[in-house]
């Protein structure tokens, strides 16, 4: 039923306040990301989307030992900015785990070489495909009572990306597209005191018969 599906979608929000608690087992978390990876579509079914699921010490290591020093080194700022980003990254580190999303550029380059007229479009299709995958995982977690947010530290810094690949022994062709820290939420979604707003739907959706 589409209404059931849309209700599942509405349950997904951005949660920054996270705890080191999961409502489901690590096995169930693995099954959620595996099902998403299997069934979310990709251009020409090349299955360029790849996922790394981190929990426990591995997720802590990502945020505390790779992202935090890498980000603060790249974006050297004044004390206030440093404190702000340290606080934000500590929030992501406070979660139960992190889902890392990648696109395998070897697969994308391979298919682009086989179909030269389509080659210019693969980078955009790759971004579309990883977005679909991220959305499905985010929504599936939300429907297990798990909060998450979407971060892009791999894109901000090649050094962070490289250190992630090194730490988790990933192929050099895996391009980081997003990092999703998750855990049972400690509070309301979004930024404190700011409710989510919606632009007029008539301006966004047109229907013609
Ligand atoms: C493509 C994309 C990129 C985003 N990047 C970030 C990000 O870098 N940091 C962040 O905190 N939220 C990020 N968000 C989350 C949005 O800010 C959030 O989804 C939006 O404000 C709507 O709020 P909701 O998720 O609670 O519905 C991103 C969302 C999308 C779809």
JSON list of C-alpha atoms and ligand atoms in Angstrom, two decimals:
[
{"chain": "A", "resi": 1, "resn": "UNK", "atom": "CA", "xyz": [0.00, 0.00, 0.00]},
{"chain": "A", "resi": 2, "resn": "UNK", "atom": "CA", "xyz": [1.45, 3.37, -0.97]},
{"chain": "A", "resi": 3, "resn": "UNK", "atom": "CA", "xyz": [0.08, 4.98, 2.21]},
{"chain": "A", "resi": 4, "resn": "UNK", "atom": "CA", "xyz": [2.03, 2.52, 4.37]},
{"chain": "A", "resi": 5, "resn": "UNK", "atom": "CA", "xyz": [5.16, 3.21, 2.34]},
{"chain": "A", "resi": 6, "resn": "UNK", "atom": "CA", "xyz": [4.71, 6.98, 2.66]},
{"chain": "A", "resi": 7, "resn": "UNK", "atom": "CA", "xyz": [4.21, 6.68, 6.42]},
{"chain": "A", "resi": 8, "resn": "UNK", "atom": "CA", "xyz": [7.51, 4.80, 6.64]},
{"chain": "A", "resi": 9, "resn": "UNK", "atom": "CA", "xyz": [9.13, 7.65, 4.71]},
{"chain": "A", "resi": 10, "resn": "UNK", "atom": "CA", "xyz": [7.69, 10.28, 7.07]},
{"chain": "A", "resi": 11, "resn": "UNK", "atom": "CA", "xyz": [9.34, 8.54, 10.05]},
{"chain": "A", "resi": 12, "resn": "UNK", "atom": "CA", "xyz": [12.81, 9.44, 8.71]},
{"chain": "A", "resi": 13, "resn": "UNK", "atom": "CA", "xyz": [14.31, 12.64, 10.07]},
{"chain": "A", "resi": 14, "resn": "UNK", "atom": "CA", "xyz": [17.76, 14.05, 10.78]},
{"chain": "A", "resi": 15, "resn": "UNK", "atom": "CA", "xyz": [18.87, 13.25, 14.33]},
{"chain": "A", "resi": 16, "resn": "UNK", "atom": "CA", "xyz": [22.03, 14.82, 15.74]},
{"chain": "A", "resi": 17, "resn": "UNK", "atom": "CA", "xyz": [21.63, 13.72, 19.37]},
{"chain": "A", "resi": 18, "resn": "UNK", "atom": "CA", "xyz": [22.56, 10.02, 19.34]},
{"chain": "A", "resi": 19, "resn": "UNK", "atom": "CA", "xyz": [23.27, 7.37, 21.98]},
{"chain": "A", "resi": 20, "resn": "UNK", "atom": "CA", "xyz": [25.44, 4.25, 21.97]},
{"chain": "A", "resi": 21, "resn": "UNK", "atom": "CA", "xyz": [22.29, 2.14, 21.85]},
{"chain": "A", "resi": 22, "resn": "UNK", "atom": "CA", "xyz": [20.67, 0.21, 19.02]},
{"chain": "A", "resi": 23, "resn": "UNK", "atom": "CA", "xyz": [17.12, -1.15, 19.09]},
{"chain": "A", "resi": 24, "resn": "UNK", "atom": "CA", "xyz": [18.17, -4.09, 16.90]},
{"chain": "A", "resi": 25, "resn": "UNK", "atom": "CA", "xyz": [21.03, -6.60, 16.85]},
{"chain": "A", "resi": 26, "resn": "UNK", "atom": "CA", "xyz": [24.19, -6.11, 14.80]},
{"chain": "A", "resi": 27, "resn": "UNK", "atom": "CA", "xyz": [22.98, -9.02, 12.64]},
{"chain": "A", "resi": 28, "resn": "UNK", "atom": "CA", "xyz": [19.75, -7.12, 11.89]},
{"chain": "A", "resi": 29, "resn": "UNK", "atom": "CA", "xyz": [21.74, -3.98, 11.05]},
{"chain": "A", "resi": 30, "resn": "UNK", "atom": "CA", "xyz": [23.83, -6.02, 8.63]},
{"chain": "A", "resi": 31, "resn": "UNK", "atom": "CA", "xyz": [20.67, -7.42, 7.05]},
{"chain": "A", "resi": 32, "resn": "UNK", "atom": "CA", "xyz": [19.19, -3.91, 6.61]},
{"chain": "A", "resi": 33, "resn": "UNK", "atom": "CA", "xyz": [22.22, -2.61, 4.71]},
{"chain": "A", "resi": 34, "resn": "UNK", "atom": "CA", "xyz": [22.53, -5.83, 2.70]},
{"chain": "A", "resi": 35, "resn": "UNK", "atom": "CA", "xyz": [18.87, -5.70, 1.61]},
{"chain": "A", "resi": 36, "resn": "UNK", "atom": "CA", "xyz": [19.26, -2.03, 0.66]},
{"chain": "A", "resi": 37, "resn": "UNK", "atom": "CA", "xyz": [22.45, -2.72, -1.32]},
{"chain": "A", "resi": 38, "resn": "UNK", "atom": "CA", "xyz": [20.75, -5.61, -3.14]},
{"chain": "A", "resi": 39, "resn": "UNK", "atom": "CA", "xyz": [17.47, -3.94, -4.06]},
{"chain": "A", "resi": 40, "resn": "UNK", "atom": "CA", "xyz": [18.16, -0.23, -4.59]},
{"chain": "A", "resi": 41, "resn": "UNK", "atom": "CA", "xyz": [18.54, 0.36, -8.34]},
{"chain": "A", "resi": 42, "resn": "UNK", "atom": "CA", "xyz": [21.68, 1.53, -10.16]},
{"chain": "A", "resi": 43, "resn": "UNK", "atom": "CA", "xyz": [22.29, 2.69, -13.77]},
{"chain": "A", "resi": 44, "resn": "UNK", "atom": "CA", "xyz": [22.53, -0.36, -16.09]},
{"chain": "A", "resi": 45, "resn": "UNK", "atom": "CA", "xyz": [22.39, -2.42, -12.88]},
{"chain": "A", "resi": 46, "resn": "UNK", "atom": "CA", "xyz": [26.13, -1.90, -12.38]},
{"chain": "A", "resi": 47, "resn": "UNK", "atom": "CA", "xyz": [25.71, -2.01, -8.59]},
{"chain": "A", "resi": 48, "resn": "UNK", "atom": "CA", "xyz": [28.32, 0.66, -7.98]},
{"chain": "A", "resi": 49, "resn": "UNK", "atom": "CA", "xyz": [27.01, 1.32, -4.45]},
{"chain": "A", "resi": 50, "resn": "UNK", "atom": "CA", "xyz": [29.05, -0.17, -1.62]},
{"chain": "A", "resi": 51, "resn": "UNK", "atom": "CA", "xyz": [28.52, 0.02, 2.11]},
{"chain": "A", "resi": 52, "resn": "UNK", "atom": "CA", "xyz": [30.69, -0.39, 5.18]},
{"chain": "A", "resi": 53, "resn": "UNK", "atom": "CA", "xyz": [28.83, -0.85, 8.47]},
{"chain": "A", "resi": 54, "resn": "UNK", "atom": "CA", "xyz": [30.78, 0.23, 11.53]},
{"chain": "A", "resi": 55, "resn": "UNK", "atom": "CA", "xyz": [29.74, -0.33, 15.13]},
{"chain": "A", "resi": 56, "resn": "UNK", "atom": "CA", "xyz": [31.51, -0.15, 18.50]},
{"chain": "A", "resi": 57, "resn": "UNK", "atom": "CA", "xyz": [35.20, 0.70, 18.48]},
{"chain": "A", "resi": 58, "resn": "UNK", "atom": "CA", "xyz": [35.33, 0.89, 14.67]},
{"chain": "A", "resi": 59, "resn": "UNK", "atom": "CA", "xyz": [32.80, 3.72, 14.58]},
{"chain": "A", "resi": 60, "resn": "UNK", "atom": "CA", "xyz": [34.55, 5.53, 17.46]},
{"chain": "A", "resi": 61, "resn": "UNK", "atom": "CA", "xyz": [37.84, 5.20, 15.59]},
{"chain": "A", "resi": 62, "resn": "UNK", "atom": "CA", "xyz": [36.32, 6.68, 12.44]},
{"chain": "A", "resi": 63, "resn": "UNK", "atom": "CA", "xyz": [35.14, 9.84, 14.17]},
{"chain": "A", "resi": 64, "resn": "UNK", "atom": "CA", "xyz": [37.82, 10.34, 16.83]},
{"chain": "A", "resi": 65, "resn": "UNK", "atom": "CA", "xyz": [40.97, 9.17, 15.05]},
{"chain": "A", "resi": 66, "resn": "UNK", "atom": "CA", "xyz": [40.24, 9.86, 11.37]},
{"chain": "A", "resi": 67, "resn": "UNK", "atom": "CA", "xyz": [37.50, 12.45, 10.79]},
{"chain": "A", "resi": 68, "resn": "UNK", "atom": "CA", "xyz": [38.19, 14.81, 13.70]},
{"chain": "A", "resi": 69, "resn": "UNK", "atom": "CA", "xyz": [41.95, 15.29, 13.18]},
{"chain": "A", "resi": 70, "resn": "UNK", "atom": "CA", "xyz": [41.54, 15.21, 9.37]},
{"chain": "A", "resi": 71, "resn": "UNK", "atom": "CA", "xyz": [38.80, 17.83, 9.32]},
{"chain": "A", "resi": 72, "resn": "UNK", "atom": "CA", "xyz": [40.45, 20.17, 11.82]},
{"chain": "A", "resi": 73, "resn": "UNK", "atom": "CA", "xyz": [43.73, 19.93, 9.91]},
{"chain": "A", "resi": 74, "resn": "UNK", "atom": "CA", "xyz": [42.12, 20.76, 6.56]},
{"chain": "A", "resi": 75, "resn": "UNK", "atom": "CA", "xyz": [39.82, 23.52, 7.78]},
{"chain": "A", "resi": 76, "resn": "UNK", "atom": "CA", "xyz": [42.02, 25.33, 10.24]},
{"chain": "A", "resi": 77, "resn": "UNK", "atom": "CA", "xyz": [39.83, 27.95, 11.86]},
{"chain": "A", "resi": 78, "resn": "UNK", "atom": "CA", "xyz": [39.65, 30.22, 14.87]},
{"chain": "A", "resi": 79, "resn": "UNK", "atom": "CA", "xyz": [38.96, 28.77, 18.29]},
{"chain": "A", "resi": 80, "resn": "UNK", "atom": "CA", "xyz": [35.17, 29.19, 18.00]},
{"chain": "A", "resi": 81, "resn": "UNK", "atom": "CA", "xyz": [35.05, 27.29, 14.68]},
{"chain": "A", "resi": 82, "resn": "UNK", "atom": "CA", "xyz": [37.34, 24.57, 16.00]},
{"chain": "A", "resi": 83, "resn": "UNK", "atom": "CA", "xyz": [35.14, 24.16, 19.08]},
{"chain": "A", "resi": 84, "resn": "UNK", "atom": "CA", "xyz": [31.98, 24.08, 16.99]},
{"chain": "A", "resi": 85, "resn": "UNK", "atom": "CA", "xyz": [33.26, 21.33, 14.65]},
{"chain": "A", "resi": 86, "resn": "UNK", "atom": "CA", "xyz": [34.78, 19.37, 17.53]},
{"chain": "A", "resi": 87, "resn": "UNK", "atom": "CA", "xyz": [31.37, 19.45, 19.21]},
{"chain": "A", "resi": 88, "resn": "UNK", "atom": "CA", "xyz": [29.59, 18.37, 16.00]},
{"chain": "A", "resi": 89, "resn": "UNK", "atom": "CA", "xyz": [32.01, 15.50, 15.36]},
{"chain": "A", "resi": 90, "resn": "UNK", "atom": "CA", "xyz": [31.73, 14.39, 19.01]},
{"chain": "A", "resi": 91, "resn": "UNK", "atom": "CA", "xyz": [27.97, 14.17, 18.47]},
{"chain": "A", "resi": 92, "resn": "UNK", "atom": "CA", "xyz": [28.47, 11.81, 15.53]},
{"chain": "A", "resi": 93, "resn": "UNK", "atom": "CA", "xyz": [30.98, 9.80, 17.58]},
{"chain": "A", "resi": 94, "resn": "UNK", "atom": "CA", "xyz": [28.38, 9.45, 20.33]},
{"chain": "A", "resi": 95, "resn": "UNK", "atom": "CA", "xyz": [26.23, 7.18, 18.14]},
{"chain": "A", "resi": 96, "resn": "UNK", "atom": "CA", "xyz": [26.04, 3.39, 18.14]},
{"chain": "A", "resi": 97, "resn": "UNK", "atom": "CA", "xyz": [27.55, 3.08, 14.70]},
{"chain": "A", "resi": 98, "resn": "UNK", "atom": "CA", "xyz": [28.07, 4.59, 11.27]},
{"chain": "A", "resi": 99, "resn": "UNK", "atom": "CA", "xyz": [27.10, 3.49, 7.79]},
{"chain": "A", "resi": 100, "resn": "UNK", "atom": "CA", "xyz": [29.68, 4.50, 5.19]},
{"chain": "A", "resi": 101, "resn": "UNK", "atom": "CA", "xyz": [28.55, 4.80, 1.57]},
{"chain": "A", "resi": 102, "resn": "UNK", "atom": "CA", "xyz": [30.85, 4.46, -1.43]},
{"chain": "A", "resi": 103, "resn": "UNK", "atom": "CA", "xyz": [30.63, 4.34, -5.19]},
{"chain": "A", "resi": 104, "resn": "UNK", "atom": "CA", "xyz": [33.09, 2.04, -6.97]},
{"chain": "A", "resi": 105, "resn": "UNK", "atom": "CA", "xyz": [34.67, 4.22, -9.66]},
{"chain": "A", "resi": 106, "resn": "UNK", "atom": "CA", "xyz": [36.18, 1.12, -11.33]},
{"chain": "A", "resi": 107, "resn": "UNK", "atom": "CA", "xyz": [32.68, -0.17, -12.15]},
{"chain": "A", "resi": 108, "resn": "UNK", "atom": "CA", "xyz": [31.53, 3.29, -13.29]},
{"chain": "A", "resi": 109, "resn": "UNK", "atom": "CA", "xyz": [34.59, 3.88, -15.47]},
{"chain": "A", "resi": 110, "resn": "UNK", "atom": "CA", "xyz": [34.25, 0.37, -16.91]},
{"chain": "A", "resi": 111, "resn": "UNK", "atom": "CA", "xyz": [30.68, 0.84, -18.09]},
{"chain": "A", "resi": 112, "resn": "UNK", "atom": "CA", "xyz": [31.35, 4.40, -19.28]},
{"chain": "A", "resi": 113, "resn": "UNK", "atom": "CA", "xyz": [34.18, 3.06, -21.48]},
{"chain": "A", "resi": 114, "resn": "UNK", "atom": "CA", "xyz": [31.81, 0.47, -22.97]},
{"chain": "A", "resi": 115, "resn": "UNK", "atom": "CA", "xyz": [29.11, 3.04, -23.82]},
{"chain": "A", "resi": 116, "resn": "UNK", "atom": "CA", "xyz": [31.02, 6.23, -24.80]},
{"chain": "A", "resi": 117, "resn": "UNK", "atom": "CA", "xyz": [27.95, 8.34, -25.70]},
{"chain": "A", "resi": 118, "resn": "UNK", "atom": "CA", "xyz": [26.66, 7.86, -22.14]},
{"chain": "A", "resi": 119, "resn": "UNK", "atom": "CA", "xyz": [30.02, 8.43, -20.45]},
{"chain": "A", "resi": 120, "resn": "UNK", "atom": "CA", "xyz": [29.37, 12.09, -19.45]},
{"chain": "A", "resi": 121, "resn": "UNK", "atom": "CA", "xyz": [26.25, 11.09, -17.51]},
{"chain": "A", "resi": 122, "resn": "UNK", "atom": "CA", "xyz": [27.67, 8.38, -15.26]},
{"chain": "A", "resi": 123, "resn": "UNK", "atom": "CA", "xyz": [29.02, 10.74, -12.57]},
{"chain": "A", "resi": 124, "resn": "UNK", "atom": "CA", "xyz": [25.54, 12.24, -12.07]},
{"chain": "A", "resi": 125, "resn": "UNK", "atom": "CA", "xyz": [23.85, 8.82, -12.20]},
{"chain": "A", "resi": 126, "resn": "UNK", "atom": "CA", "xyz": [26.34, 7.57, -9.64]},
{"chain": "A", "resi": 127, "resn": "UNK", "atom": "CA", "xyz": [25.35, 10.44, -7.29]},
{"chain": "A", "resi": 128, "resn": "UNK", "atom": "CA", "xyz": [21.68, 9.67, -7.91]},
{"chain": "A", "resi": 129, "resn": "UNK", "atom": "CA", "xyz": [22.21, 5.99, -7.13]},
{"chain": "A", "resi": 130, "resn": "UNK", "atom": "CA", "xyz": [24.16, 6.59, -3.92]},
{"chain": "A", "resi": 131, "resn": "UNK", "atom": "CA", "xyz": [21.45, 9.05, -2.81]},
{"chain": "A", "resi": 132, "resn": "UNK", "atom": "CA", "xyz": [18.79, 6.38, -3.30]},
{"chain": "A", "resi": 133, "resn": "UNK", "atom": "CA", "xyz": [20.83, 3.89, -1.31]},
{"chain": "A", "resi": 134, "resn": "UNK", "atom": "CA", "xyz": [21.44, 6.38, 1.50]},
{"chain": "A", "resi": 135, "resn": "UNK", "atom": "CA", "xyz": [17.75, 7.23, 1.66]},
{"chain": "A", "resi": 136, "resn": "UNK", "atom": "CA", "xyz": [16.65, 3.60, 1.89]},
{"chain": "A", "resi": 137, "resn": "UNK", "atom": "CA", "xyz": [19.13, 2.78, 4.68]},
{"chain": "A", "resi": 138, "resn": "UNK", "atom": "CA", "xyz": [18.23, 6.00, 6.57]},
{"chain": "A", "resi": 139, "resn": "UNK", "atom": "CA", "xyz": [14.49, 5.24, 6.30]},
{"chain": "A", "resi": 140, "resn": "UNK", "atom": "CA", "xyz": [14.90, 1.58, 7.26]},
{"chain": "A", "resi": 141, "resn": "UNK", "atom": "CA", "xyz": [16.90, 2.57, 10.37]},
{"chain": "A", "resi": 142, "resn": "UNK", "atom": "CA", "xyz": [14.28, 5.19, 11.28]},
{"chain": "A", "resi": 143, "resn": "UNK", "atom": "CA", "xyz": [11.59, 2.54, 11.17]},
{"chain": "A", "resi": 144, "resn": "UNK", "atom": "CA", "xyz": [13.56, 0.49, 13.72]},
{"chain": "A", "resi": 145, "resn": "UNK", "atom": "CA", "xyz": [13.56, 3.53, 16.05]},
{"chain": "A", "resi": 146, "resn": "UNK", "atom": "CA", "xyz": [17.14, 4.46, 15.15]},
{"chain": "A", "resi": 147, "resn": "UNK", "atom": "CA", "xyz": [18.08, 8.09, 14.44]},
{"chain": "A", "resi": 148, "resn": "UNK", "atom": "CA", "xyz": [20.74, 9.13, 11.93]},
{"chain": "A", "resi": 149, "resn": "UNK", "atom": "CA", "xyz": [22.17, 12.07, 10.03]},
{"chain": "A", "resi": 150, "resn": "UNK", "atom": "CA", "xyz": [23.99, 12.46, 6.74]},
{"chain": "A", "resi": 151, "resn": "UNK", "atom": "CA", "xyz": [27.58, 13.77, 6.68]},
{"chain": "A", "resi": 152, "resn": "UNK", "atom": "CA", "xyz": [30.20, 14.19, 3.94]},
{"chain": "A", "resi": 153, "resn": "UNK", "atom": "CA", "xyz": [33.64, 14.31, 5.50]},
{"chain": "A", "resi": 154, "resn": "UNK", "atom": "CA", "xyz": [35.05, 11.93, 2.88]},
{"chain": "A", "resi": 155, "resn": "UNK", "atom": "CA", "xyz": [34.12, 14.42, 0.17]},
{"chain": "A", "resi": 156, "resn": "UNK", "atom": "CA", "xyz": [35.54, 17.41, 2.10]},
{"chain": "A", "resi": 157, "resn": "UNK", "atom": "CA", "xyz": [38.98, 15.86, 2.49]},
{"chain": "A", "resi": 158, "resn": "UNK", "atom": "CA", "xyz": [40.82, 13.34, 0.31]},
{"chain": "A", "resi": 159, "resn": "UNK", "atom": "CA", "xyz": [43.08, 12.63, 3.28]},
{"chain": "A", "resi": 160, "resn": "UNK", "atom": "CA", "xyz": [40.08, 11.54, 5.37]},
{"chain": "A", "resi": 161, "resn": "UNK", "atom": "CA", "xyz": [38.89, 9.33, 2.48]},
{"chain": "A", "resi": 162, "resn": "UNK", "atom": "CA", "xyz": [42.31, 7.78, 2.12]},
{"chain": "A", "resi": 163, "resn": "UNK", "atom": "CA", "xyz": [42.64, 7.11, 5.84]},
{"chain": "A", "resi": 164, "resn": "UNK", "atom": "CA", "xyz": [39.19, 5.48, 5.91]},
{"chain": "A", "resi": 165, "resn": "UNK", "atom": "CA", "xyz": [40.19, 3.19, 3.02]},
{"chain": "A", "resi": 166, "resn": "UNK", "atom": "CA", "xyz": [43.46, 2.35, 4.79]},
{"chain": "A", "resi": 167, "resn": "UNK", "atom": "CA", "xyz": [41.87, 1.68, 8.17]},
{"chain": "A", "resi": 168, "resn": "UNK", "atom": "CA", "xyz": [39.14, -0.60, 6.81]},
{"chain": "A", "resi": 169, "resn": "UNK", "atom": "CA", "xyz": [41.22, -2.13, 4.02]},
{"chain": "A", "resi": 170, "resn": "UNK", "atom": "CA", "xyz": [38.98, -0.90, 1.18]},
{"chain": "A", "resi": 171, "resn": "UNK", "atom": "CA", "xyz": [39.87, -0.75, -2.53]},
{"chain": "A", "resi": 172, "resn": "UNK", "atom": "CA", "xyz": [41.37, 2.53, -3.77]},
{"chain": "A", "resi": 173, "resn": "UNK", "atom": "CA", "xyz": [38.52, 2.81, -6.31]},
{"chain": "A", "resi": 174, "resn": "UNK", "atom": "CA", "xyz": [35.86, 3.18, -3.59]},
{"chain": "A", "resi": 175, "resn": "UNK", "atom": "CA", "xyz": [34.85, 6.85, -3.50]},
{"chain": "A", "resi": 176, "resn": "UNK", "atom": "CA", "xyz": [33.30, 8.01, -0.23]},
{"chain": "A", "resi": 177, "resn": "UNK", "atom": "CA", "xyz": [29.89, 9.57, -0.87]},
{"chain": "A", "resi": 178, "resn": "UNK", "atom": "CA", "xyz": [28.41, 9.85, 2.62]},
{"chain": "A", "resi": 179, "resn": "UNK", "atom": "CA", "xyz": [28.79, 8.92, 6.28]},
{"chain": "A", "resi": 180, "resn": "UNK", "atom": "CA", "xyz": [25.67, 8.19, 8.33]},
{"chain": "A", "resi": 181, "resn": "UNK", "atom": "CA", "xyz": [26.18, 8.17, 12.10]},
{"chain": "A", "resi": 182, "resn": "UNK", "atom": "CA", "xyz": [23.28, 6.42, 13.87]},
{"chain": "A", "resi": 183, "resn": "UNK", "atom": "CA", "xyz": [21.92, 5.37, 17.25]},
{"chain": "A", "resi": 184, "resn": "UNK", "atom": "CA", "xyz": [18.81, 5.64, 19.39]},
{"chain": "A", "resi": 185, "resn": "UNK", "atom": "CA", "xyz": [18.05, 9.39, 19.47]},
{"chain": "A", "resi": 186, "resn": "UNK", "atom": "CA", "xyz": [18.52, 11.32, 22.68]},
{"chain": "A", "resi": 187, "resn": "UNK", "atom": "CA", "xyz": [16.00, 14.00, 21.71]},
{"chain": "A", "resi": 188, "resn": "UNK", "atom": "CA", "xyz": [13.88, 15.51, 19.00]},
{"chain": "A", "resi": 189, "resn": "UNK", "atom": "CA", "xyz": [14.95, 15.53, 15.33]},
{"chain": "A", "resi": 190, "resn": "UNK", "atom": "CA", "xyz": [16.57, 18.55, 13.65]},
{"chain": "A", "resi": 191, "resn": "UNK", "atom": "CA", "xyz": [18.23, 21.50, 15.33]},
{"chain": "A", "resi": 192, "resn": "UNK", "atom": "CA", "xyz": [17.01, 22.36, 18.85]},
{"chain": "A", "resi": 193, "resn": "UNK", "atom": "CA", "xyz": [14.19, 24.90, 18.79]},
{"chain": "A", "resi": 194, "resn": "UNK", "atom": "CA", "xyz": [13.87, 24.88, 15.00]},
{"chain": "A", "resi": 195, "resn": "UNK", "atom": "CA", "xyz": [10.98, 22.95, 13.52]},
{"chain": "A", "resi": 196, "resn": "UNK", "atom": "CA", "xyz": [11.09, 21.63, 9.96]},
{"chain": "A", "resi": 197, "resn": "UNK", "atom": "CA", "xyz": [9.42, 23.95, 7.46]},
{"chain": "A", "resi": 198, "resn": "UNK", "atom": "CA", "xyz": [7.86, 23.09, 4.11]},
{"chain": "A", "resi": 199, "resn": "UNK", "atom": "CA", "xyz": [7.65, 25.26, 0.99]},
{"chain": "A", "resi": 200, "resn": "UNK", "atom": "CA", "xyz": [4.20, 25.52, -0.64]},
{"chain": "A", "resi": 201, "resn": "UNK", "atom": "CA", "xyz": [3.53, 22.17, -2.23]},
{"chain": "A", "resi": 202, "resn": "UNK", "atom": "CA", "xyz": [1.63, 23.80, -5.16]},
{"chain": "A", "resi": 203, "resn": "UNK", "atom": "CA", "xyz": [4.89, 25.48, -6.18]},
{"chain": "A", "resi": 204, "resn": "UNK", "atom": "CA", "xyz": [6.75, 22.18, -6.14]},
{"chain": "A", "resi": 205, "resn": "UNK", "atom": "CA", "xyz": [4.35, 19.72, -7.71]},
{"chain": "A", "resi": 206, "resn": "UNK", "atom": "CA", "xyz": [2.31, 20.33, -10.88]},
{"chain": "A", "resi": 207, "resn": "UNK", "atom": "CA", "xyz": [-0.34, 17.94, -12.14]},
{"chain": "A", "resi": 208, "resn": "UNK", "atom": "CA", "xyz": [-1.96, 18.00, -15.59]},
{"chain": "A", "resi": 209, "resn": "UNK", "atom": "CA", "xyz": [-4.79, 15.82, -16.83]},
{"chain": "B", "resi": 1, "resn": "LIG", "atom": "C1", "xyz": [21.92, 15.24, -0.34]},
{"chain": "B", "resi": 1, "resn": "LIG", "atom": "C2", "xyz": [21.82, 15.67, 1.10]},
{"chain": "B", "resi": 1, "resn": "LIG", "atom": "C3", "xyz": [22.93, 16.17, 1.73]},
{"chain": "B", "resi": 1, "resn": "LIG", "atom": "C4", "xyz": [22.88, 16.51, 3.09]},
{"chain": "B", "resi": 1, "resn": "LIG", "atom": "N1", "xyz": [24.01, 16.91, 3.74]},
{"chain": "B", "resi": 1, "resn": "LIG", "atom": "C5", "xyz": [23.99, 17.12, 5.07]},
{"chain": "B", "resi": 1, "resn": "LIG", "atom": "C6", "xyz": [25.19, 17.43, 5.77]},
{"chain": "B", "resi": 1, "resn": "LIG", "atom": "O1", "xyz": [26.28, 17.51, 5.21]},
{"chain": "B", "resi": 1, "resn": "LIG", "atom": "N2", "xyz": [25.11, 17.65, 7.12]},
{"chain": "B", "resi": 1, "resn": "LIG", "atom": "C7", "xyz": [23.92, 17.56, 7.79]},
{"chain": "B", "resi": 1, "resn": "LIG", "atom": "O2", "xyz": [23.91, 17.73, 9.01]},
{"chain": "B", "resi": 1, "resn": "LIG", "atom": "N3", "xyz": [22.76, 17.26, 7.14]},
{"chain": "B", "resi": 1, "resn": "LIG", "atom": "C8", "xyz": [22.79, 17.03, 5.81]},
{"chain": "B", "resi": 1, "resn": "LIG", "atom": "N4", "xyz": [21.62, 16.70, 5.13]},
{"chain": "B", "resi": 1, "resn": "LIG", "atom": "C9", "xyz": [20.35, 16.63, 5.89]},
{"chain": "B", "resi": 1, "resn": "LIG", "atom": "C10", "xyz": [19.39, 17.77, 5.55]},
{"chain": "B", "resi": 1, "resn": "LIG", "atom": "O3", "xyz": [19.85, 18.97, 6.09]},
{"chain": "B", "resi": 1, "resn": "LIG", "atom": "C11", "xyz": [18.02, 17.36, 6.11]},
{"chain": "B", "resi": 1, "resn": "LIG", "atom": "O4", "xyz": [17.63, 16.15, 5.52]},
{"chain": "B", "resi": 1, "resn": "LIG", "atom": "C12", "xyz": [16.96, 18.43, 5.80]},
{"chain": "B", "resi": 1, "resn": "LIG", "atom": "O5", "xyz": [17.21, 19.61, 6.53]},
{"chain": "B", "resi": 1, "resn": "LIG", "atom": "C13", "xyz": [15.54, 17.94, 6.12]},
{"chain": "B", "resi": 1, "resn": "LIG", "atom": "O6", "xyz": [15.44, 17.54, 7.47]},
{"chain": "B", "resi": 1, "resn": "LIG", "atom": "P1", "xyz": [15.03, 16.05, 7.88]},
{"chain": "B", "resi": 1, "resn": "LIG", "atom": "O7", "xyz": [16.15, 15.12, 7.44]},
{"chain": "B", "resi": 1, "resn": "LIG", "atom": "O8", "xyz": [14.89, 16.06, 9.38]},
{"chain": "B", "resi": 1, "resn": "LIG", "atom": "O9", "xyz": [13.77, 15.70, 7.18]},
{"chain": "B", "resi": 1, "resn": "LIG", "atom": "C14", "xyz": [21.67, 16.38, 3.80]},
{"chain": "B", "resi": 1, "resn": "LIG", "atom": "C15", "xyz": [20.53, 15.90, 3.11]},
{"chain": "B", "resi": 1, "resn": "LIG", "atom": "C16", "xyz": [20.60, 15.55, 1.80]},
{"chain": "B", "resi": 1, "resn": "LIG", "atom": "C17", "xyz": [19.39, 14.98, 1.12]}
]
